[in-house]
Amino acid sequence: MERLLEQRADLRGRFTFVELAAPSRTIIPQYRQLNADVERVAARVNQRFSEGSYRPVIVLRAHHEPPRVFRFLPRRDLCYVSSLHDG
């Protein structure tokens, strides 16, 4: 996202990356570190490129049931789904 918004200023305010992130294995230090890294990068990108109410990166960390996930699908231009269940 950061590189995209650096190179394509025309997408600022028009493109948002939304991560529906399920907390997983939070007792494992490496997973906690990964979560912290994701939050840190999202904060950095948002600090650089946010304007008004626009935030380029939104991380929604919670358990998301399929109906909640499906509500996001009609609003996307691009969608990537890894696994619906970890493991």
Short mmCIF file of N, CA, C and O in Angstrom, two decimals:
data_model
loop_
_atom_site.label_atom_id
_atom_site.label_comp_id
_atom_site.label_asym_id
_atom_site.label_seq_id
_atom_site.Cartn_x
_atom_site.Cartn_y
_atom_site.Cartn_z
N MET A 1 0.82 -1.19 0.00
CA MET A 1 0.00 0.00 0.00
C MET A 1 0.86 1.25 0.00
O MET A 1 0.57 2.19 -0.72
N GLU A 2 1.88 1.23 0.81
CA GLU A 2 2.72 2.43 0.89
C GLU A 2 3.37 2.73 -0.46
O GLU A 2 3.32 3.86 -0.94
N ARG A 3 3.95 1.73 -1.06
CA ARG A 3 4.60 1.94 -2.36
C ARG A 3 3.57 2.33 -3.42
O ARG A 3 3.81 3.21 -4.24
N LEU A 4 2.41 1.69 -3.40
CA LEU A 4 1.35 2.02 -4.36
C LEU A 4 0.97 3.49 -4.24
O LEU A 4 0.88 4.20 -5.25
N LEU A 5 0.75 3.96 -3.03
CA LEU A 5 0.33 5.34 -2.84
C LEU A 5 1.45 6.33 -3.10
O LEU A 5 1.19 7.48 -3.46
N GLU A 6 2.69 5.90 -2.94
CA GLU A 6 3.82 6.75 -3.31
C GLU A 6 3.87 6.93 -4.83
O GLU A 6 4.07 8.04 -5.32
N GLN A 7 3.68 5.84 -5.55
CA GLN A 7 3.81 5.87 -7.00
C GLN A 7 2.55 6.31 -7.72
O GLN A 7 2.63 6.78 -8.86
N ARG A 8 1.40 6.14 -7.09
CA ARG A 8 0.13 6.47 -7.75
C ARG A 8 -0.65 7.44 -6.88
O ARG A 8 -1.62 7.07 -6.22
N ALA A 9 -0.24 8.68 -6.88
CA ALA A 9 -0.91 9.70 -6.07
C ALA A 9 -2.38 9.84 -6.44
O ALA A 9 -3.20 10.24 -5.62
N ASP A 10 -2.74 9.48 -7.69
CA ASP A 10 -4.13 9.58 -8.12
C ASP A 10 -5.04 8.60 -7.37
O ASP A 10 -6.26 8.79 -7.34
N LEU A 11 -4.47 7.59 -6.72
CA LEU A 11 -5.28 6.63 -5.96
C LEU A 11 -5.50 7.05 -4.52
O LEU A 11 -6.34 6.48 -3.83
N ARG A 12 -4.79 8.05 -4.07
CA ARG A 12 -4.98 8.53 -2.70
C ARG A 12 -6.39 9.08 -2.55
O ARG A 12 -6.84 9.88 -3.34
N GLY A 13 -7.07 8.60 -1.54
CA GLY A 13 -8.45 9.00 -1.31
C GLY A 13 -9.45 8.15 -2.07
O GLY A 13 -10.64 8.24 -1.83
N ARG A 14 -8.97 7.31 -2.98
CA ARG A 14 -9.87 6.48 -3.80
C ARG A 14 -9.69 4.99 -3.55
O ARG A 14 -10.52 4.20 -3.97
N PHE A 15 -8.58 4.60 -2.94
CA PHE A 15 -8.27 3.19 -2.74
C PHE A 15 -8.02 2.94 -1.27
O PHE A 15 -7.23 3.65 -0.64
N THR A 16 -8.69 1.94 -0.72
CA THR A 16 -8.51 1.58 0.68
C THR A 16 -8.27 0.08 0.77
O THR A 16 -8.96 -0.70 0.13
N PHE A 17 -7.30 -0.29 1.55
CA PHE A 17 -7.03 -1.69 1.84
C PHE A 17 -7.66 -2.02 3.18
O PHE A 17 -7.35 -1.39 4.19
N VAL A 18 -8.58 -2.99 3.18
CA VAL A 18 -9.24 -3.41 4.41
C VAL A 18 -8.80 -4.83 4.70
O VAL A 18 -8.96 -5.72 3.86
N GLU A 19 -8.22 -5.04 5.87
CA GLU A 19 -7.84 -6.38 6.29
C GLU A 19 -8.78 -6.84 7.39
O GLU A 19 -8.86 -6.21 8.44
N LEU A 20 -9.50 -7.91 7.11
CA LEU A 20 -10.32 -8.55 8.14
C LEU A 20 -9.41 -9.60 8.78
O LEU A 20 -9.21 -10.68 8.22
N ALA A 21 -8.85 -9.26 9.90
CA ALA A 21 -7.82 -10.10 10.52
C ALA A 21 -8.37 -10.79 11.75
O ALA A 21 -8.79 -10.13 12.70
N ALA A 22 -8.36 -12.09 11.72
CA ALA A 22 -8.80 -12.86 12.88
C ALA A 22 -7.62 -13.07 13.82
O ALA A 22 -6.54 -13.45 13.38
N PRO A 23 -7.81 -12.79 15.10
CA PRO A 23 -6.73 -13.07 16.05
C PRO A 23 -6.47 -14.58 16.06
O PRO A 23 -7.39 -15.37 16.10
N SER A 24 -5.21 -14.95 15.96
CA SER A 24 -4.89 -16.37 15.88
C SER A 24 -3.62 -16.65 16.67
O SER A 24 -2.62 -15.94 16.51
N ARG A 25 -3.67 -17.63 17.51
CA ARG A 25 -2.49 -18.10 18.24
C ARG A 25 -1.75 -16.96 18.93
O ARG A 25 -0.53 -16.85 18.88
N THR A 26 -2.51 -16.12 19.58
CA THR A 26 -1.92 -14.92 20.18
C THR A 26 -1.02 -15.22 21.37
O THR A 26 -0.34 -14.31 21.85
N ILE A 27 -1.00 -16.45 21.84
CA ILE A 27 -0.08 -16.79 22.93
C ILE A 27 1.34 -17.07 22.41
O ILE A 27 2.28 -17.12 23.18
N ILE A 28 1.49 -17.23 21.10
CA ILE A 28 2.79 -17.49 20.50
C ILE A 28 3.48 -16.16 20.22
O ILE A 28 2.92 -15.30 19.52
N PRO A 29 4.68 -15.96 20.75
CA PRO A 29 5.35 -14.66 20.60
C PRO A 29 5.50 -14.20 19.15
O PRO A 29 5.34 -13.01 18.86
N GLN A 30 5.81 -15.10 18.23
CA GLN A 30 5.99 -14.71 16.83
C GLN A 30 4.69 -14.19 16.23
O GLN A 30 4.71 -13.27 15.41
N TYR A 31 3.56 -14.75 16.61
CA TYR A 31 2.27 -14.27 16.12
C TYR A 31 1.96 -12.90 16.71
O TYR A 31 1.45 -12.02 16.02
N ARG A 32 2.27 -12.71 17.99
CA ARG A 32 2.07 -11.39 18.60
C ARG A 32 2.94 -10.35 17.90
O ARG A 32 2.49 -9.24 17.64
N GLN A 33 4.18 -10.74 17.57
CA GLN A 33 5.08 -9.81 16.88
C GLN A 33 4.56 -9.49 15.49
O GLN A 33 4.59 -8.33 15.05
N LEU A 34 4.06 -10.48 14.77
CA LEU A 34 3.49 -10.25 13.44
C LEU A 34 2.31 -9.29 13.53
O LEU A 34 2.22 -8.35 12.73
N ASN A 35 1.43 -9.49 14.50
CA ASN A 35 0.30 -8.58 14.69
C ASN A 35 0.78 -7.16 14.97
O ASN A 35 0.25 -6.19 14.41
N ALA A 36 1.78 -7.04 15.81
CA ALA A 36 2.32 -5.72 16.13
C ALA A 36 2.94 -5.07 14.89
O ALA A 36 2.77 -3.87 14.66
N ASP A 37 3.63 -5.87 14.08
CA ASP A 37 4.23 -5.34 12.85
C ASP A 37 3.17 -4.84 11.88
O ASP A 37 3.32 -3.78 11.27
N VAL A 38 2.10 -5.60 11.73
CA VAL A 38 1.00 -5.20 10.84
C VAL A 38 0.40 -3.88 11.32
O VAL A 38 0.18 -2.95 10.54
N GLU A 39 0.15 -3.77 12.60
CA GLU A 39 -0.42 -2.54 13.16
C GLU A 39 0.53 -1.36 12.97
O GLU A 39 0.10 -0.26 12.64
N ARG A 40 1.84 -1.59 13.15
CA ARG A 40 2.82 -0.53 13.00
C ARG A 40 2.88 -0.03 11.55
O ARG A 40 2.89 1.18 11.30
N VAL A 41 2.89 -0.95 10.60
CA VAL A 41 2.94 -0.56 9.19
C VAL A 41 1.65 0.17 8.80
O VAL A 41 1.69 1.20 8.11
N ALA A 42 0.51 -0.34 9.24
CA ALA A 42 -0.76 0.32 8.92
C ALA A 42 -0.77 1.74 9.49
O ALA A 42 -1.20 2.68 8.80
N ALA A 43 -0.29 1.90 10.71
CA ALA A 43 -0.25 3.24 11.32
C ALA A 43 0.67 4.17 10.53
O ALA A 43 0.34 5.34 10.31
N ARG A 44 1.81 3.65 10.09
CA ARG A 44 2.75 4.49 9.32
C ARG A 44 2.13 4.93 8.00
O ARG A 44 2.19 6.10 7.63
N VAL A 45 1.51 3.99 7.28
CA VAL A 45 0.89 4.33 6.00
C VAL A 45 -0.24 5.32 6.21
O VAL A 45 -0.37 6.30 5.47
N ASN A 46 -1.05 5.08 7.23
CA ASN A 46 -2.16 6.00 7.50
C ASN A 46 -1.65 7.39 7.89
O ASN A 46 -2.24 8.40 7.49
N GLN A 47 -0.57 7.44 8.64
CA GLN A 47 -0.03 8.74 9.02
C GLN A 47 0.46 9.51 7.79
O GLN A 47 0.26 10.72 7.70
N ARG A 48 1.04 8.81 6.86
CA ARG A 48 1.58 9.48 5.66
C ARG A 48 0.50 9.92 4.69
O ARG A 48 0.62 10.97 4.06
N PHE A 49 -0.57 9.12 4.54
CA PHE A 49 -1.49 9.34 3.42
C PHE A 49 -2.93 9.64 3.80
O PHE A 49 -3.75 9.86 2.93
N SER A 50 -3.26 9.64 5.08
CA SER A 50 -4.63 9.96 5.48
C SER A 50 -4.91 11.43 5.20
O SER A 50 -4.02 12.28 5.31
N GLU A 51 -6.16 11.69 4.84
CA GLU A 51 -6.62 13.07 4.64
C GLU A 51 -8.07 13.15 5.05
O GLU A 51 -8.89 12.39 4.56
N GLY A 52 -8.38 14.05 5.95
CA GLY A 52 -9.76 14.15 6.43
C GLY A 52 -10.18 12.81 7.04
O GLY A 52 -9.49 12.27 7.89
N SER A 53 -11.29 12.27 6.56
CA SER A 53 -11.76 11.00 7.09
C SER A 53 -11.20 9.80 6.33
O SER A 53 -11.46 8.66 6.68
N TYR A 54 -10.42 10.05 5.28
CA TYR A 54 -9.84 8.96 4.49
C TYR A 54 -8.65 8.34 5.20
O TYR A 54 -7.72 9.04 5.60
N ARG A 55 -8.72 7.02 5.35
CA ARG A 55 -7.59 6.23 5.85
C ARG A 55 -7.31 5.16 4.81
O ARG A 55 -8.20 4.38 4.47
N PRO A 56 -6.09 5.05 4.31
CA PRO A 56 -5.81 4.08 3.26
C PRO A 56 -5.75 2.63 3.74
O PRO A 56 -5.98 1.72 2.97
N VAL A 57 -5.47 2.42 5.03
CA VAL A 57 -5.38 1.05 5.55
C VAL A 57 -6.29 0.93 6.76
O VAL A 57 -6.18 1.71 7.71
N ILE A 58 -7.15 -0.05 6.73
CA ILE A 58 -8.04 -0.34 7.85
C ILE A 58 -7.83 -1.79 8.24
O ILE A 58 -7.99 -2.69 7.41
N VAL A 59 -7.45 -2.01 9.49
CA VAL A 59 -7.27 -3.37 10.01
C VAL A 59 -8.36 -3.62 11.03
O VAL A 59 -8.45 -2.91 12.04
N LEU A 60 -9.21 -4.59 10.74
CA LEU A 60 -10.29 -4.96 11.65
C LEU A 60 -9.94 -6.32 12.26
O LEU A 60 -10.15 -7.36 11.66
N ARG A 61 -9.35 -6.28 13.44
CA ARG A 61 -8.88 -7.49 14.08
C ARG A 61 -9.95 -8.01 15.04
O ARG A 61 -10.20 -7.45 16.09
N ALA A 62 -10.60 -9.09 14.62
CA ALA A 62 -11.63 -9.75 15.41
C ALA A 62 -12.01 -11.03 14.69
O ALA A 62 -11.63 -11.23 13.53
N HIS A 63 -12.76 -11.87 15.35
CA HIS A 63 -13.29 -13.04 14.65
C HIS A 63 -14.43 -12.54 13.75
O HIS A 63 -15.29 -11.79 14.19
N HIS A 64 -14.40 -12.92 12.49
CA HIS A 64 -15.41 -12.47 11.54
C HIS A 64 -16.17 -13.67 11.00
O HIS A 64 -15.59 -14.52 10.32
N GLU A 65 -17.44 -13.74 11.30
CA GLU A 65 -18.28 -14.80 10.75
C GLU A 65 -18.49 -14.54 9.26
O GLU A 65 -18.45 -13.38 8.82
N PRO A 66 -18.74 -15.59 8.48
CA PRO A 66 -18.93 -15.42 7.03
C PRO A 66 -19.92 -14.33 6.63
O PRO A 66 -19.62 -13.56 5.72
N PRO A 67 -21.08 -14.18 7.28
CA PRO A 67 -21.98 -13.10 6.84
C PRO A 67 -21.35 -11.71 6.92
O PRO A 67 -21.58 -10.87 6.06
N ARG A 68 -20.51 -11.48 7.93
CA ARG A 68 -19.83 -10.18 8.03
C ARG A 68 -18.82 -10.03 6.89
O ARG A 68 -18.72 -8.97 6.28
N VAL A 69 -18.08 -11.09 6.61
CA VAL A 69 -17.11 -11.04 5.52
C VAL A 69 -17.83 -10.78 4.20
O VAL A 69 -17.39 -9.96 3.39
N PHE A 70 -18.94 -11.46 3.97
CA PHE A 70 -19.67 -11.34 2.70
C PHE A 70 -20.18 -9.93 2.47
O PHE A 70 -20.34 -9.50 1.33
N ARG A 71 -20.44 -9.17 3.54
CA ARG A 71 -20.92 -7.78 3.38
C ARG A 71 -19.86 -6.90 2.73
O ARG A 71 -20.20 -5.88 2.13
N PHE A 72 -18.61 -7.26 2.84
CA PHE A 72 -17.54 -6.47 2.24
C PHE A 72 -17.40 -6.74 0.74
O PHE A 72 -16.89 -5.90 0.01
N LEU A 73 -17.83 -7.89 0.27
CA LEU A 73 -17.56 -8.28 -1.11
C LEU A 73 -18.16 -7.36 -2.17
O LEU A 73 -17.47 -7.03 -3.13
N PRO A 74 -19.39 -6.89 -2.06
CA PRO A 74 -19.92 -6.02 -3.11
C PRO A 74 -19.23 -4.67 -3.19
O PRO A 74 -19.36 -3.96 -4.17
N ARG A 75 -18.46 -4.30 -2.18
CA ARG A 75 -17.84 -2.98 -2.13
C ARG A 75 -16.39 -3.01 -2.58
O ARG A 75 -15.68 -2.04 -2.45
N ARG A 76 -15.93 -4.08 -3.12
CA ARG A 76 -14.52 -4.20 -3.47
C ARG A 76 -14.32 -4.20 -4.98
O ARG A 76 -15.17 -4.57 -5.76
N ASP A 77 -13.13 -3.76 -5.37
CA ASP A 77 -12.67 -3.90 -6.75
C ASP A 77 -11.73 -5.09 -6.85
O ASP A 77 -11.56 -5.65 -7.92
N LEU A 78 -11.11 -5.42 -5.74
CA LEU A 78 -10.18 -6.53 -5.69
C LEU A 78 -10.37 -7.21 -4.35
O LEU A 78 -10.55 -6.55 -3.34
N CYS A 79 -10.35 -8.53 -4.35
CA CYS A 79 -10.54 -9.27 -3.10
C CYS A 79 -9.58 -10.45 -3.08
O CYS A 79 -9.43 -11.16 -4.07
N TYR A 80 -8.93 -10.63 -1.95
CA TYR A 80 -8.07 -11.80 -1.74
C TYR A 80 -8.54 -12.47 -0.45
O TYR A 80 -8.64 -11.81 0.59
N VAL A 81 -8.83 -13.74 -0.53
CA VAL A 81 -9.25 -14.50 0.65
C VAL A 81 -8.22 -15.59 0.85
O VAL A 81 -8.00 -16.41 -0.04
N SER A 82 -7.58 -15.60 2.03
CA SER A 82 -6.65 -16.68 2.29
C SER A 82 -7.47 -17.87 2.75
O SER A 82 -8.17 -18.47 1.98
N SER A 83 -7.46 -18.18 4.00
CA SER A 83 -8.29 -19.30 4.47
C SER A 83 -9.42 -18.75 5.34
O SER A 83 -9.27 -17.73 5.99
N LEU A 84 -10.52 -19.47 5.33
CA LEU A 84 -11.62 -19.08 6.22
C LEU A 84 -11.39 -19.60 7.62
O LEU A 84 -11.96 -19.11 8.57
N HIS A 85 -10.55 -20.62 7.75
CA HIS A 85 -10.24 -21.19 9.05
C HIS A 85 -8.74 -21.41 9.14
O HIS A 85 -8.15 -22.02 8.25
N ASP A 86 -8.14 -20.90 10.19
CA ASP A 86 -6.69 -21.07 10.38
C ASP A 86 -6.40 -22.51 10.72
O ASP A 86 -7.04 -23.09 11.59
N GLY A 87 -5.42 -23.08 10.07
CA GLY A 87 -5.00 -24.45 10.38
C GLY A 87 -5.72 -25.41 9.53
O GLY A 87 -5.61 -26.54 9.45
#
